[in-house]
Structures are given as C-alpha cells and as structure tokens.
Amino acid sequence: MTQVFLYGGYKKPREATWMVGVVLLLVVLAFGLTGYLLPWDNRAYWGTVVSTQIMGSAPLLGSYLKRLLGSDGSVGVVTFARFYALHVLILPQAIISLIVFHIFLVRKHGVAPAPNESGPTKKFFPEQVMKDTIAVFTGFVILYTMAMFVEVPLGRLADPTDLTYVPRPDWYFLFLFQTLKFFKGSLEPVGSILLPNLAVLALFLAPFLDRGKLKKVTQRTTAIGVVTLAAISWGALTLAAIKTTPPSAEEQASTQQPALPQPSGVKQFSPQELAGLGYFRQEKCQACHNLDGGAPNTGPNLATASVHKNAAWMIKYFKNPNQVVPGSNMSPIQLSDANLNALAAFLLKLTPDNASDVASVPDNVVRGAQIYEAQGCGNCHMVNGVGAKLGPPLNGLSLRRDQQWVTKHFANPSAMSPGSIMPPTELPPVQMRELVDYLFSLPGS
Ligand code: HEC
Ligand code: HEC
C-alpha cells in the first residue's frame, strides 16, 4: 500500500482498486482482532475486554456492535463463539472474494505505469503470478517454521476475576493504545473512535483528495512527507507504548520464584469454619494464643488437639470466661450466638497443620464466608461437602460462571435461571463483591 501511495498508483482509473485494497487492510486487522481472543488466556481475554469496550463506546452503533459480538454484559462464551465464527467462517470468505475482486480490477485497469515509461510492458501471467507465488510461499514457509520451532507459551487461562491484569493489544495496535492515553475522560472517543475513523476515511478518499497528474515518485513530495510522518508517528507511539509496558504477571511470577502457593484454607474449611476464622482474627485472639510452636503465650496454644473442648463448653466459656474458669484472664467475647458457634467450629477444626491459614486466607474471602453464613446460603447449597442439596454445590463456580452472571443472578435468580427457587440477595456492593470473591475462590471438587 505504501508503495502504491508513494507512486500515486491510486489515480484515475484505479480508484476502486485502491479502495478495495483499503477494505482488504481492514479485513486483515479484523482477523487480528478476532484471532486475538481465541487462545483464551488472560492476555487474550483482557485485550478483548478493552477492544469490545472501545467498540461499545462508538456513538449510535456502540450498543448494537456489542450485542453483535456477544460482549454486552461481559466477554464470555458467546463472545468467543462469535469471534471464532468470524475468524474461521466469515472473514476468510470475505477476504477471498475481495482478493478476487481486487485482482480483477488490477487486471482490468492494469498497474499504474511510471510516467514516460516506455519499453515492453510486463506480463501478468506467468511472470507476475510466479513472483507473487514465490513471495507468498516464502512467507508461508517462515510462518510454518516459526510455528514449529519458536515457543510462544499461552498465559494463564482467561480469568475474569483477575483485576490486576494490565491489558495490552498486540504490537500492531500498540500505537492506537498509546494514542488513547492523550485523550482522557469524556475525550476518549476522540482517540478511540474519531481519529481512527478519520484516518481510514482519509485513506479511502486519497484518490479523490490527490487529483493532480501522475508525476515521478521523486517529485511527489507531499506523498513522501505523509508517509514519513506516518512512519515516524507509528514508530514513536509504538516505542513509547513498549517502554511503558509493565512486565506481565507471568513474567513477574517467573522472576519471583517460587510462586506463592494458593492458600489451602479455603478448601479445608467449611463456610462456617472460615467465618469463625474471621472472628478469630477480628477479636485478635492471637494476642494471647499461639497457633504455632512459638514462645509460650498468656493463653494455651489453641491449635493442639489436647486443648479442644466441645463447642457447648467453648460457647459458655466465651460468653463468660470467669464463670467457667474461675480467675480467668480472658474477657467475654461480644459476638452473637451464631458467630460464637462459627468461632467454636473453627477452633475445633484447627490443627497445627492448618494454623498457617489463619494468616494466609485473604480478608475479603473470609468476610465473604461470613456473609455466606449470615445469609444462610448453606441451607440450600453445599461448599466443601458441607450444606444442603436444594441448590447446586458451589465448588468450582468460577469454572462455569462469570462474575457478572453471578451478581445478576443474586439480584434476580429466576431471570437468569428460569423457575429458580433461590430467593434474591440484596447486599451493598462491597459485600456483594466479597461474597463473590469467596465463591470464586472455592476450588473445584
Ligand atoms: C488477654 C489474653 C487473651 C485473649 C485476647 C484471648 N484469650 Fe483465650 N485464653 C486466655 C487464657 C489466659 C486462657 C487460659 C484459661 C483462662 O485463663 O481462662 C485462655 C483460654 C482459652 C480457651 C480454653 C482453652 C482450654 O481448652 O483451656 C479458649 C477456647 C480460648 N481461650 C479461646 C479464645 C478465643 C477464641 C479468643 C479470641 C476471641 C481468645 N481466647 C482471646 C487468654 C486470652
Ligand atoms: C432456598 C434455597 C436457596 C438459597 C437460600 C440460596 N440458593 Fe443459591 N440456588 C438455589 C437453587 C435451587 C439454585 C439453582 C437454580 C438457579 O441457578 O437459580 C441456586 C443457584 C445458585 C448459584 C448458581 C450456581 C450455578 O452453578 O449456576 C449460585 C452462585 C448461588 N445459588 C449462590 C447462592 C448464595 C451465595 C446464597 C446465599 C446468599 C444462595 N445461593 C442462597 C437455591 C438457593
């Protein structure tokens, strides 16, 4: 394209050839965009979240485009299916028809002759066809060899809950990404929609904007200027974007070995026990009670089996330590009966092996378990084998649902699962988030 542009090869009567060429470029970019999602790793997922959001912000067409791409609500299985269909069914057909049309036009109008060109005209067949075939074949061999021998590992499986992931588009879109940074807030559509569309429009209309007579390349100073400027801006923007790219989570993980193990506590404890763990933290019981074999503390080590009394004893004791153990140093614990129950259940489950979880399970997850308990979800659901079977067991929820679905489902279960008997759950956003965090941290069985 650059060559045709430099030579002014788009001029009359070859305007249509040029315009079909511009459409071909857009189709190639569409291949890149749709193909980007298909590896379904974190990079693919978050890249696509960003690009579909940009499309969604387009005036008038935005919400329609989002629906068409199956990405209103969130990027999920529907988006994947649509992108896949576009990538392997629709775009290939589009590109083949366009190439045929393009070649037809090239054959009809010929390639632009250099001004004052004399000498014999070159033949399309077999000379040009042979050259093209060799070029395409060489490209194919290079790609094939790279696919065989260059390792490009997948990232982590797409994780919609990973809010720390910094999405980046592929290198050829990086300049656009960098441009976006100049337009903050309400100006964003200028960078994301207006400028790119204007650029495409300008490309399209090039034959009509530049109507002068055919000149030698060396005399086409404006064209040379435009190409140079475009190349410099593209290069500079891409370079700036690469420089500000933080190392990906995967790269960080590989430099900070060994990776932290996933806290096992979420798997070991029932929701009630995990909620109890929360109260244990909240009431700062560790100020007096060791859980590991450190220096003896004021109170006994609660992780060792020998101190485990039954729950009824503990609850009575928590409410009034002095009455149960005369002269006790411990002050009464101000918690509801249900919460004291949870605390007792947690202490009964506590062993020297799982004591480290008291520190390692994230706070939001623990609070989520407390909300789960308070809402009585266990009356219908099972987690880690504890609970009832009126609803589906919730282990491995993150493997089958995304966050958006779950939140919508809470607001109105029967809208998402027709005929559901689950009552709607209303919670402030922060607590809703914690509940979902907890559910999504549950390992598959
Ligand atoms: C000010 C220090 C202190 C704090 C804080 C404290 N405890 Fe104690 N705890 C003790 C002492 C001392 C004992 C030994 C018996 C006694 O004096 O009552 C004890 C005993 C116990 C026992 C009985 C152990 C046994 O089998 O004899 C349990 C259970 C217990 N604590 C749980 C907790 C929990 C749960 C918390 C947090 C809500 C907590 N304690 C906070 C000092 C403390
Ligand atoms: C009265 C019983 C009942 C209660 C209480 C209940 N659920 Fe449900 N839940 C169900 C049933 C039945 C389903 C299956 C139908 C559906 O998807 O709505 C379900 C579905 C779900 C799902 C979707 C599971 C999946 O794999 O699709 C989630 C998540 C869920 N419940 C979480 C909760 C949470 C968290 C609570 C507590 C705030 C709760 N439920 C309270 C009965 C209940």
JSON list of C-alpha atoms in Angstrom, two decimals, residues 197-396:
[
{"chain": "A", "resi": 197, "resn": "ASN", "atom": "CA", "xyz": [-12.19, 6.56, 11.53]},
{"chain": "A", "resi": 198, "resn": "LEU", "atom": "CA", "xyz": [-10.90, 9.80, 10.08]},
{"chain": "A", "resi": 199, "resn": "ALA", "atom": "CA", "xyz": [-7.63, 8.09, 9.19]},
{"chain": "A", "resi": 200, "resn": "VAL", "atom": "CA", "xyz": [-9.45, 5.26, 7.41]},
{"chain": "A", "resi": 201, "resn": "LEU", "atom": "CA", "xyz": [-11.67, 7.77, 5.66]},
{"chain": "A", "resi": 202, "resn": "ALA", "atom": "CA", "xyz": [-8.63, 9.74, 4.51]},
{"chain": "A", "resi": 203, "resn": "LEU", "atom": "CA", "xyz": [-7.08, 6.54, 3.13]},
{"chain": "A", "resi": 204, "resn": "PHE", "atom": "CA", "xyz": [-10.30, 5.76, 1.33]},
{"chain": "A", "resi": 205, "resn": "LEU", "atom": "CA", "xyz": [-10.56, 9.18, -0.22]},
{"chain": "A", "resi": 206, "resn": "ALA", "atom": "CA", "xyz": [-6.88, 9.50, -1.13]},
{"chain": "A", "resi": 207, "resn": "PRO", "atom": "CA", "xyz": [-7.61, 9.12, -4.88]},
{"chain": "A", "resi": 208, "resn": "PHE", "atom": "CA", "xyz": [-10.10, 11.98, -4.71]},
{"chain": "A", "resi": 209, "resn": "LEU", "atom": "CA", "xyz": [-8.02, 14.24, -2.49]},
{"chain": "A", "resi": 210, "resn": "ASP", "atom": "CA", "xyz": [-4.96, 13.92, -4.70]},
{"chain": "A", "resi": 211, "resn": "ARG", "atom": "CA", "xyz": [-6.15, 14.54, -8.26]},
{"chain": "A", "resi": 212, "resn": "GLY", "atom": "CA", "xyz": [-3.04, 16.00, -9.83]},
{"chain": "A", "resi": 213, "resn": "LYS", "atom": "CA", "xyz": [-1.33, 14.48, -12.82]},
{"chain": "A", "resi": 214, "resn": "LEU", "atom": "CA", "xyz": [0.88, 11.44, -12.44]},
{"chain": "A", "resi": 215, "resn": "LYS", "atom": "CA", "xyz": [4.40, 12.50, -11.53]},
{"chain": "A", "resi": 216, "resn": "LYS", "atom": "CA", "xyz": [7.67, 10.79, -10.80]},
{"chain": "A", "resi": 217, "resn": "VAL", "atom": "CA", "xyz": [7.99, 9.43, -7.26]},
{"chain": "A", "resi": 218, "resn": "THR", "atom": "CA", "xyz": [10.84, 11.79, -6.52]},
{"chain": "A", "resi": 219, "resn": "GLN", "atom": "CA", "xyz": [8.59, 14.75, -7.30]},
{"chain": "A", "resi": 220, "resn": "ARG", "atom": "CA", "xyz": [5.73, 13.60, -5.09]},
{"chain": "A", "resi": 221, "resn": "THR", "atom": "CA", "xyz": [6.99, 15.49, -2.04]},
{"chain": "A", "resi": 222, "resn": "THR", "atom": "CA", "xyz": [3.63, 15.65, -0.25]},
{"chain": "A", "resi": 223, "resn": "ALA", "atom": "CA", "xyz": [3.18, 11.89, -0.52]},
{"chain": "A", "resi": 224, "resn": "ILE", "atom": "CA", "xyz": [6.71, 11.29, 0.73]},
{"chain": "A", "resi": 225, "resn": "GLY", "atom": "CA", "xyz": [6.07, 13.71, 3.59]},
{"chain": "A", "resi": 226, "resn": "VAL", "atom": "CA", "xyz": [2.84, 11.95, 4.59]},
{"chain": "A", "resi": 227, "resn": "VAL", "atom": "CA", "xyz": [4.46, 8.51, 4.54]},
{"chain": "A", "resi": 228, "resn": "THR", "atom": "CA", "xyz": [7.50, 9.70, 6.52]},
{"chain": "A", "resi": 229, "resn": "LEU", "atom": "CA", "xyz": [5.34, 11.44, 9.10]},
{"chain": "A", "resi": 230, "resn": "ALA", "atom": "CA", "xyz": [3.08, 8.38, 9.44]},
{"chain": "A", "resi": 231, "resn": "ALA", "atom": "CA", "xyz": [6.06, 6.05, 9.82]},
{"chain": "A", "resi": 232, "resn": "ILE", "atom": "CA", "xyz": [7.69, 8.27, 12.45]},
{"chain": "A", "resi": 233, "resn": "SER", "atom": "CA", "xyz": [4.47, 8.68, 14.47]},
{"chain": "A", "resi": 234, "resn": "TRP", "atom": "CA", "xyz": [3.70, 4.98, 14.29]},
{"chain": "A", "resi": 235, "resn": "GLY", "atom": "CA", "xyz": [7.24, 4.10, 15.37]},
{"chain": "A", "resi": 236, "resn": "ALA", "atom": "CA", "xyz": [7.39, 6.64, 18.16]},
{"chain": "A", "resi": 237, "resn": "LEU", "atom": "CA", "xyz": [3.97, 5.75, 19.58]},
{"chain": "A", "resi": 238, "resn": "THR", "atom": "CA", "xyz": [4.72, 2.03, 19.43]},
{"chain": "A", "resi": 239, "resn": "LEU", "atom": "CA", "xyz": [8.08, 2.54, 21.11]},
{"chain": "A", "resi": 240, "resn": "ALA", "atom": "CA", "xyz": [6.53, 4.69, 23.85]},
{"chain": "A", "resi": 241, "resn": "ALA", "atom": "CA", "xyz": [3.90, 2.01, 24.46]},
{"chain": "A", "resi": 242, "resn": "ILE", "atom": "CA", "xyz": [6.51, -0.75, 24.68]},
{"chain": "A", "resi": 243, "resn": "LYS", "atom": "CA", "xyz": [8.59, 1.29, 27.12]},
{"chain": "A", "resi": 244, "resn": "THR", "atom": "CA", "xyz": [5.67, 1.77, 29.48]},
{"chain": "A", "resi": 245, "resn": "THR", "atom": "CA", "xyz": [4.57, -1.86, 29.35]},
{"chain": "A", "resi": 246, "resn": "PRO", "atom": "CA", "xyz": [4.89, -3.33, 32.84]},
{"chain": "A", "resi": 247, "resn": "PRO", "atom": "CA", "xyz": [6.26, -6.87, 32.91]},
{"chain": "A", "resi": 248, "resn": "SER", "atom": "CA", "xyz": [3.32, -9.24, 32.66]},
{"chain": "A", "resi": 249, "resn": "ALA", "atom": "CA", "xyz": [2.15, -11.20, 35.67]},
{"chain": "A", "resi": 250, "resn": "GLU", "atom": "CA", "xyz": [3.57, -14.33, 34.07]},
{"chain": "A", "resi": 251, "resn": "GLU", "atom": "CA", "xyz": [6.99, -12.76, 33.69]},
{"chain": "A", "resi": 252, "resn": "GLN", "atom": "CA", "xyz": [6.88, -11.45, 37.23]},
{"chain": "A", "resi": 253, "resn": "ALA", "atom": "CA", "xyz": [5.93, -14.87, 38.51]},
{"chain": "A", "resi": 254, "resn": "SER", "atom": "CA", "xyz": [8.87, -16.42, 36.72]},
{"chain": "A", "resi": 255, "resn": "THR", "atom": "CA", "xyz": [11.32, -13.93, 38.23]},
{"chain": "A", "resi": 256, "resn": "GLN", "atom": "CA", "xyz": [9.93, -14.15, 41.74]},
{"chain": "A", "resi": 257, "resn": "GLN", "atom": "CA", "xyz": [10.25, -17.82, 42.26]},
{"chain": "A", "resi": 258, "resn": "PRO", "atom": "CA", "xyz": [8.93, -19.78, 43.94]},
{"chain": "A", "resi": 259, "resn": "ALA", "atom": "CA", "xyz": [5.36, -18.69, 43.34]},
{"chain": "A", "resi": 260, "resn": "LEU", "atom": "CA", "xyz": [3.22, -18.39, 46.45]},
{"chain": "A", "resi": 261, "resn": "PRO", "atom": "CA", "xyz": [1.13, -21.49, 46.97]},
{"chain": "A", "resi": 262, "resn": "GLN", "atom": "CA", "xyz": [-2.62, -20.97, 46.85]},
{"chain": "A", "resi": 263, "resn": "PRO", "atom": "CA", "xyz": [-3.85, -20.81, 50.45]},
{"chain": "A", "resi": 264, "resn": "SER", "atom": "CA", "xyz": [-5.31, -24.21, 51.16]},
{"chain": "A", "resi": 265, "resn": "GLY", "atom": "CA", "xyz": [-7.60, -22.85, 53.87]},
{"chain": "A", "resi": 266, "resn": "VAL", "atom": "CA", "xyz": [-10.44, -22.09, 51.51]},
{"chain": "A", "resi": 267, "resn": "LYS", "atom": "CA", "xyz": [-10.54, -25.74, 50.58]},
{"chain": "A", "resi": 268, "resn": "GLN", "atom": "CA", "xyz": [-10.16, -27.17, 54.08]},
{"chain": "A", "resi": 269, "resn": "PHE", "atom": "CA", "xyz": [-12.70, -25.11, 55.96]},
{"chain": "A", "resi": 270, "resn": "SER", "atom": "CA", "xyz": [-16.45, -25.14, 55.65]},
{"chain": "A", "resi": 271, "resn": "PRO", "atom": "CA", "xyz": [-18.05, -21.70, 55.22]},
{"chain": "A", "resi": 272, "resn": "GLN", "atom": "CA", "xyz": [-18.91, -21.67, 58.91]},
{"chain": "A", "resi": 273, "resn": "GLU", "atom": "CA", "xyz": [-15.37, -22.54, 59.96]},
{"chain": "A", "resi": 274, "resn": "LEU", "atom": "CA", "xyz": [-13.92, -19.92, 57.64]},
{"chain": "A", "resi": 275, "resn": "ALA", "atom": "CA", "xyz": [-16.33, -17.35, 59.06]},
{"chain": "A", "resi": 276, "resn": "GLY", "atom": "CA", "xyz": [-15.11, -18.37, 62.52]},
{"chain": "A", "resi": 277, "resn": "LEU", "atom": "CA", "xyz": [-11.55, -17.83, 61.35]},
{"chain": "A", "resi": 278, "resn": "GLY", "atom": "CA", "xyz": [-12.65, -14.29, 60.55]},
{"chain": "A", "resi": 279, "resn": "TYR", "atom": "CA", "xyz": [-13.92, -13.69, 64.08]},
{"chain": "A", "resi": 280, "resn": "PHE", "atom": "CA", "xyz": [-10.74, -15.18, 65.47]},
{"chain": "A", "resi": 281, "resn": "ARG", "atom": "CA", "xyz": [-8.79, -12.56, 63.51]},
{"chain": "A", "resi": 282, "resn": "GLN", "atom": "CA", "xyz": [-11.21, -9.78, 64.24]},
{"chain": "A", "resi": 283, "resn": "GLU", "atom": "CA", "xyz": [-11.13, -10.37, 68.00]},
{"chain": "A", "resi": 284, "resn": "LYS", "atom": "CA", "xyz": [-7.33, -10.54, 67.97]},
{"chain": "A", "resi": 285, "resn": "CYS", "atom": "CA", "xyz": [-7.28, -13.84, 69.82]},
{"chain": "A", "resi": 286, "resn": "GLN", "atom": "CA", "xyz": [-3.72, -14.35, 68.63]},
{"chain": "A", "resi": 287, "resn": "ALA", "atom": "CA", "xyz": [-2.54, -11.67, 71.00]},
{"chain": "A", "resi": 288, "resn": "CYS", "atom": "CA", "xyz": [-2.73, -14.27, 73.77]},
{"chain": "A", "resi": 289, "resn": "HIS", "atom": "CA", "xyz": [-2.92, -17.58, 71.91]},
{"chain": "A", "resi": 290, "resn": "ASN", "atom": "CA", "xyz": [-0.14, -19.09, 69.84]},
{"chain": "A", "resi": 291, "resn": "LEU", "atom": "CA", "xyz": [-1.11, -21.25, 66.95]},
{"chain": "A", "resi": 292, "resn": "ASP", "atom": "CA", "xyz": [2.36, -22.49, 66.10]},
{"chain": "A", "resi": 293, "resn": "GLY", "atom": "CA", "xyz": [5.05, -23.60, 68.50]},
{"chain": "A", "resi": 294, "resn": "GLY", "atom": "CA", "xyz": [6.38, -20.15, 69.32]},
{"chain": "A", "resi": 295, "resn": "ALA", "atom": "CA", "xyz": [7.32, -18.93, 72.79]},
{"chain": "A", "resi": 296, "resn": "PRO", "atom": "CA", "xyz": [4.58, -19.75, 75.32]},
{"chain": "A", "resi": 297, "resn": "ASN", "atom": "CA", "xyz": [1.97, -17.02, 75.50]},
{"chain": "A", "resi": 298, "resn": "THR", "atom": "CA", "xyz": [-0.57, -15.98, 78.13]},
{"chain": "A", "resi": 299, "resn": "GLY", "atom": "CA", "xyz": [-3.16, -18.40, 76.79]},
{"chain": "A", "resi": 300, "resn": "PRO", "atom": "CA", "xyz": [-2.72, -22.01, 75.66]},
{"chain": "A", "resi": 301, "resn": "ASN", "atom": "CA", "xyz": [-1.84, -22.92, 72.06]},
{"chain": "A", "resi": 302, "resn": "LEU", "atom": "CA", "xyz": [-5.27, -23.43, 70.50]},
{"chain": "A", "resi": 303, "resn": "ALA", "atom": "CA", "xyz": [-4.07, -25.48, 67.54]},
{"chain": "A", "resi": 304, "resn": "THR", "atom": "CA", "xyz": [-3.08, -28.54, 69.53]},
{"chain": "A", "resi": 305, "resn": "ALA", "atom": "CA", "xyz": [-5.67, -31.25, 69.85]},
{"chain": "A", "resi": 306, "resn": "SER", "atom": "CA", "xyz": [-5.26, -31.54, 73.63]},
{"chain": "A", "resi": 307, "resn": "VAL", "atom": "CA", "xyz": [-6.95, -28.19, 74.34]},
{"chain": "A", "resi": 308, "resn": "HIS", "atom": "CA", "xyz": [-10.02, -28.86, 72.17]},
{"chain": "A", "resi": 309, "resn": "LYS", "atom": "CA", "xyz": [-13.10, -28.83, 74.34]},
{"chain": "A", "resi": 310, "resn": "ASN", "atom": "CA", "xyz": [-16.54, -29.35, 72.88]},
{"chain": "A", "resi": 311, "resn": "ALA", "atom": "CA", "xyz": [-18.46, -26.49, 71.27]},
{"chain": "A", "resi": 312, "resn": "ALA", "atom": "CA", "xyz": [-21.04, -26.11, 74.05]},
{"chain": "A", "resi": 313, "resn": "TRP", "atom": "CA", "xyz": [-18.29, -25.67, 76.63]},
{"chain": "A", "resi": 314, "resn": "MET", "atom": "CA", "xyz": [-16.47, -23.14, 74.49]},
{"chain": "A", "resi": 315, "resn": "ILE", "atom": "CA", "xyz": [-19.53, -21.04, 73.85]},
{"chain": "A", "resi": 316, "resn": "LYS", "atom": "CA", "xyz": [-20.38, -20.90, 77.50]},
{"chain": "A", "resi": 317, "resn": "TYR", "atom": "CA", "xyz": [-16.78, -20.03, 78.25]},
{"chain": "A", "resi": 318, "resn": "PHE", "atom": "CA", "xyz": [-16.59, -17.31, 75.56]},
{"chain": "A", "resi": 319, "resn": "LYS", "atom": "CA", "xyz": [-19.67, -15.63, 76.98]},
{"chain": "A", "resi": 320, "resn": "ASN", "atom": "CA", "xyz": [-18.37, -15.65, 80.49]},
{"chain": "A", "resi": 321, "resn": "PRO", "atom": "CA", "xyz": [-14.82, -16.93, 80.94]},
{"chain": "A", "resi": 322, "resn": "ASN", "atom": "CA", "xyz": [-14.71, -16.12, 84.61]},
{"chain": "A", "resi": 323, "resn": "GLN", "atom": "CA", "xyz": [-17.70, -18.27, 85.42]},
{"chain": "A", "resi": 324, "resn": "VAL", "atom": "CA", "xyz": [-16.38, -21.32, 83.59]},
{"chain": "A", "resi": 325, "resn": "VAL", "atom": "CA", "xyz": [-12.72, -20.93, 84.55]},
{"chain": "A", "resi": 326, "resn": "PRO", "atom": "CA", "xyz": [-12.60, -19.06, 87.84]},
{"chain": "A", "resi": 327, "resn": "GLY", "atom": "CA", "xyz": [-9.94, -16.37, 87.80]},
{"chain": "A", "resi": 328, "resn": "SER", "atom": "CA", "xyz": [-9.71, -16.38, 84.01]},
{"chain": "A", "resi": 329, "resn": "ASN", "atom": "CA", "xyz": [-7.77, -13.60, 82.33]},
{"chain": "A", "resi": 330, "resn": "MET", "atom": "CA", "xyz": [-9.86, -13.68, 79.19]},
{"chain": "A", "resi": 331, "resn": "SER", "atom": "CA", "xyz": [-12.56, -11.06, 78.78]},
{"chain": "A", "resi": 332, "resn": "PRO", "atom": "CA", "xyz": [-16.01, -12.11, 77.48]},
{"chain": "A", "resi": 333, "resn": "ILE", "atom": "CA", "xyz": [-16.29, -12.18, 73.68]},
{"chain": "A", "resi": 334, "resn": "GLN", "atom": "CA", "xyz": [-19.01, -9.87, 72.36]},
{"chain": "A", "resi": 335, "resn": "LEU", "atom": "CA", "xyz": [-20.43, -11.82, 69.45]},
{"chain": "A", "resi": 336, "resn": "SER", "atom": "CA", "xyz": [-23.86, -13.20, 68.55]},
{"chain": "A", "resi": 337, "resn": "ASP", "atom": "CA", "xyz": [-24.61, -16.85, 69.26]},
{"chain": "A", "resi": 338, "resn": "ALA", "atom": "CA", "xyz": [-24.34, -17.74, 65.58]},
{"chain": "A", "resi": 339, "resn": "ASN", "atom": "CA", "xyz": [-20.92, -16.11, 65.36]},
{"chain": "A", "resi": 340, "resn": "LEU", "atom": "CA", "xyz": [-19.74, -17.78, 68.54]},
{"chain": "A", "resi": 341, "resn": "ASN", "atom": "CA", "xyz": [-20.86, -21.06, 67.02]},
{"chain": "A", "resi": 342, "resn": "ALA", "atom": "CA", "xyz": [-18.73, -20.33, 63.97]},
{"chain": "A", "resi": 343, "resn": "LEU", "atom": "CA", "xyz": [-15.78, -19.43, 66.17]},
{"chain": "A", "resi": 344, "resn": "ALA", "atom": "CA", "xyz": [-16.12, -22.68, 68.11]},
{"chain": "A", "resi": 345, "resn": "ALA", "atom": "CA", "xyz": [-16.45, -24.69, 64.89]},
{"chain": "A", "resi": 346, "resn": "PHE", "atom": "CA", "xyz": [-13.28, -23.07, 63.61]},
{"chain": "A", "resi": 347, "resn": "LEU", "atom": "CA", "xyz": [-11.34, -23.83, 66.79]},
{"chain": "A", "resi": 348, "resn": "LEU", "atom": "CA", "xyz": [-12.43, -27.46, 66.69]},
{"chain": "A", "resi": 349, "resn": "LYS", "atom": "CA", "xyz": [-11.14, -27.73, 63.13]},
{"chain": "A", "resi": 350, "resn": "LEU", "atom": "CA", "xyz": [-7.86, -26.02, 63.96]},
{"chain": "A", "resi": 351, "resn": "THR", "atom": "CA", "xyz": [-4.73, -28.17, 63.86]},
{"chain": "A", "resi": 352, "resn": "PRO", "atom": "CA", "xyz": [-1.02, -27.29, 63.79]},
{"chain": "A", "resi": 353, "resn": "ASP", "atom": "CA", "xyz": [-1.15, -28.12, 60.04]},
{"chain": "A", "resi": 354, "resn": "ASN", "atom": "CA", "xyz": [-3.81, -25.65, 59.02]},
{"chain": "A", "resi": 355, "resn": "ALA", "atom": "CA", "xyz": [-2.91, -22.98, 61.57]},
{"chain": "A", "resi": 356, "resn": "SER", "atom": "CA", "xyz": [-0.90, -21.08, 58.94]},
{"chain": "A", "resi": 357, "resn": "ASP", "atom": "CA", "xyz": [-4.16, -20.41, 57.05]},
{"chain": "A", "resi": 358, "resn": "VAL", "atom": "CA", "xyz": [-5.24, -18.06, 59.79]},
{"chain": "A", "resi": 359, "resn": "ALA", "atom": "CA", "xyz": [-2.79, -15.59, 58.35]},
{"chain": "A", "resi": 360, "resn": "SER", "atom": "CA", "xyz": [-2.86, -16.55, 54.68]},
{"chain": "A", "resi": 361, "resn": "VAL", "atom": "CA", "xyz": [-6.53, -16.59, 53.64]},
{"chain": "A", "resi": 362, "resn": "PRO", "atom": "CA", "xyz": [-7.29, -13.13, 52.21]},
{"chain": "A", "resi": 363, "resn": "ASP", "atom": "CA", "xyz": [-9.54, -10.88, 54.28]},
{"chain": "A", "resi": 364, "resn": "ASN", "atom": "CA", "xyz": [-12.13, -10.32, 51.58]},
{"chain": "A", "resi": 365, "resn": "VAL", "atom": "CA", "xyz": [-12.57, -14.07, 51.14]},
{"chain": "A", "resi": 366, "resn": "VAL", "atom": "CA", "xyz": [-13.06, -14.53, 54.89]},
{"chain": "A", "resi": 367, "resn": "ARG", "atom": "CA", "xyz": [-15.62, -11.75, 55.00]},
{"chain": "A", "resi": 368, "resn": "GLY", "atom": "CA", "xyz": [-17.32, -13.36, 52.02]},
{"chain": "A", "resi": 369, "resn": "ALA", "atom": "CA", "xyz": [-17.64, -16.57, 54.01]},
{"chain": "A", "resi": 370, "resn": "GLN", "atom": "CA", "xyz": [-19.15, -14.61, 56.92]},
{"chain": "A", "resi": 371, "resn": "ILE", "atom": "CA", "xyz": [-21.73, -13.10, 54.57]},
{"chain": "A", "resi": 372, "resn": "TYR", "atom": "CA", "xyz": [-22.44, -16.54, 53.13]},
{"chain": "A", "resi": 373, "resn": "GLU", "atom": "CA", "xyz": [-23.13, -17.75, 56.67]},
{"chain": "A", "resi": 374, "resn": "ALA", "atom": "CA", "xyz": [-25.20, -14.74, 57.64]},
{"chain": "A", "resi": 375, "resn": "GLN", "atom": "CA", "xyz": [-27.36, -15.14, 54.54]},
{"chain": "A", "resi": 376, "resn": "GLY", "atom": "CA", "xyz": [-28.00, -18.81, 55.24]},
{"chain": "A", "resi": 377, "resn": "CYS", "atom": "CA", "xyz": [-26.84, -19.91, 51.78]},
{"chain": "A", "resi": 378, "resn": "GLY", "atom": "CA", "xyz": [-25.82, -23.23, 53.33]},
{"chain": "A", "resi": 379, "resn": "ASN", "atom": "CA", "xyz": [-29.48, -24.08, 53.83]},
{"chain": "A", "resi": 380, "resn": "CYS", "atom": "CA", "xyz": [-29.62, -24.85, 50.13]},
{"chain": "A", "resi": 381, "resn": "HIS", "atom": "CA", "xyz": [-26.02, -25.10, 48.90]},
{"chain": "A", "resi": 382, "resn": "MET", "atom": "CA", "xyz": [-23.06, -27.29, 49.61]},
{"chain": "A", "resi": 383, "resn": "VAL", "atom": "CA", "xyz": [-19.48, -26.00, 49.89]},
{"chain": "A", "resi": 384, "resn": "ASN", "atom": "CA", "xyz": [-16.57, -28.36, 50.52]},
{"chain": "A", "resi": 385, "resn": "GLY", "atom": "CA", "xyz": [-19.09, -31.09, 51.24]},
{"chain": "A", "resi": 386, "resn": "VAL", "atom": "CA", "xyz": [-20.96, -29.15, 53.94]},
{"chain": "A", "resi": 387, "resn": "GLY", "atom": "CA", "xyz": [-24.51, -27.89, 53.49]},
{"chain": "A", "resi": 388, "resn": "ALA", "atom": "CA", "xyz": [-27.73, -28.92, 51.80]},
{"chain": "A", "resi": 389, "resn": "LYS", "atom": "CA", "xyz": [-28.53, -30.05, 48.29]},
{"chain": "A", "resi": 390, "resn": "LEU", "atom": "CA", "xyz": [-31.54, -27.94, 47.36]},
{"chain": "A", "resi": 391, "resn": "GLY", "atom": "CA", "xyz": [-29.29, -25.90, 45.08]},
{"chain": "A", "resi": 392, "resn": "PRO", "atom": "CA", "xyz": [-26.16, -26.96, 43.18]},
{"chain": "A", "resi": 393, "resn": "PRO", "atom": "CA", "xyz": [-22.89, -27.34, 45.12]},
{"chain": "A", "resi": 394, "resn": "LEU", "atom": "CA", "xyz": [-20.91, -24.13, 44.71]},
{"chain": "A", "resi": 395, "resn": "ASN", "atom": "CA", "xyz": [-17.40, -25.53, 44.46]},
{"chain": "A", "resi": 396, "resn": "GLY", "atom": "CA", "xyz": [-15.72, -24.62, 41.19]}
]
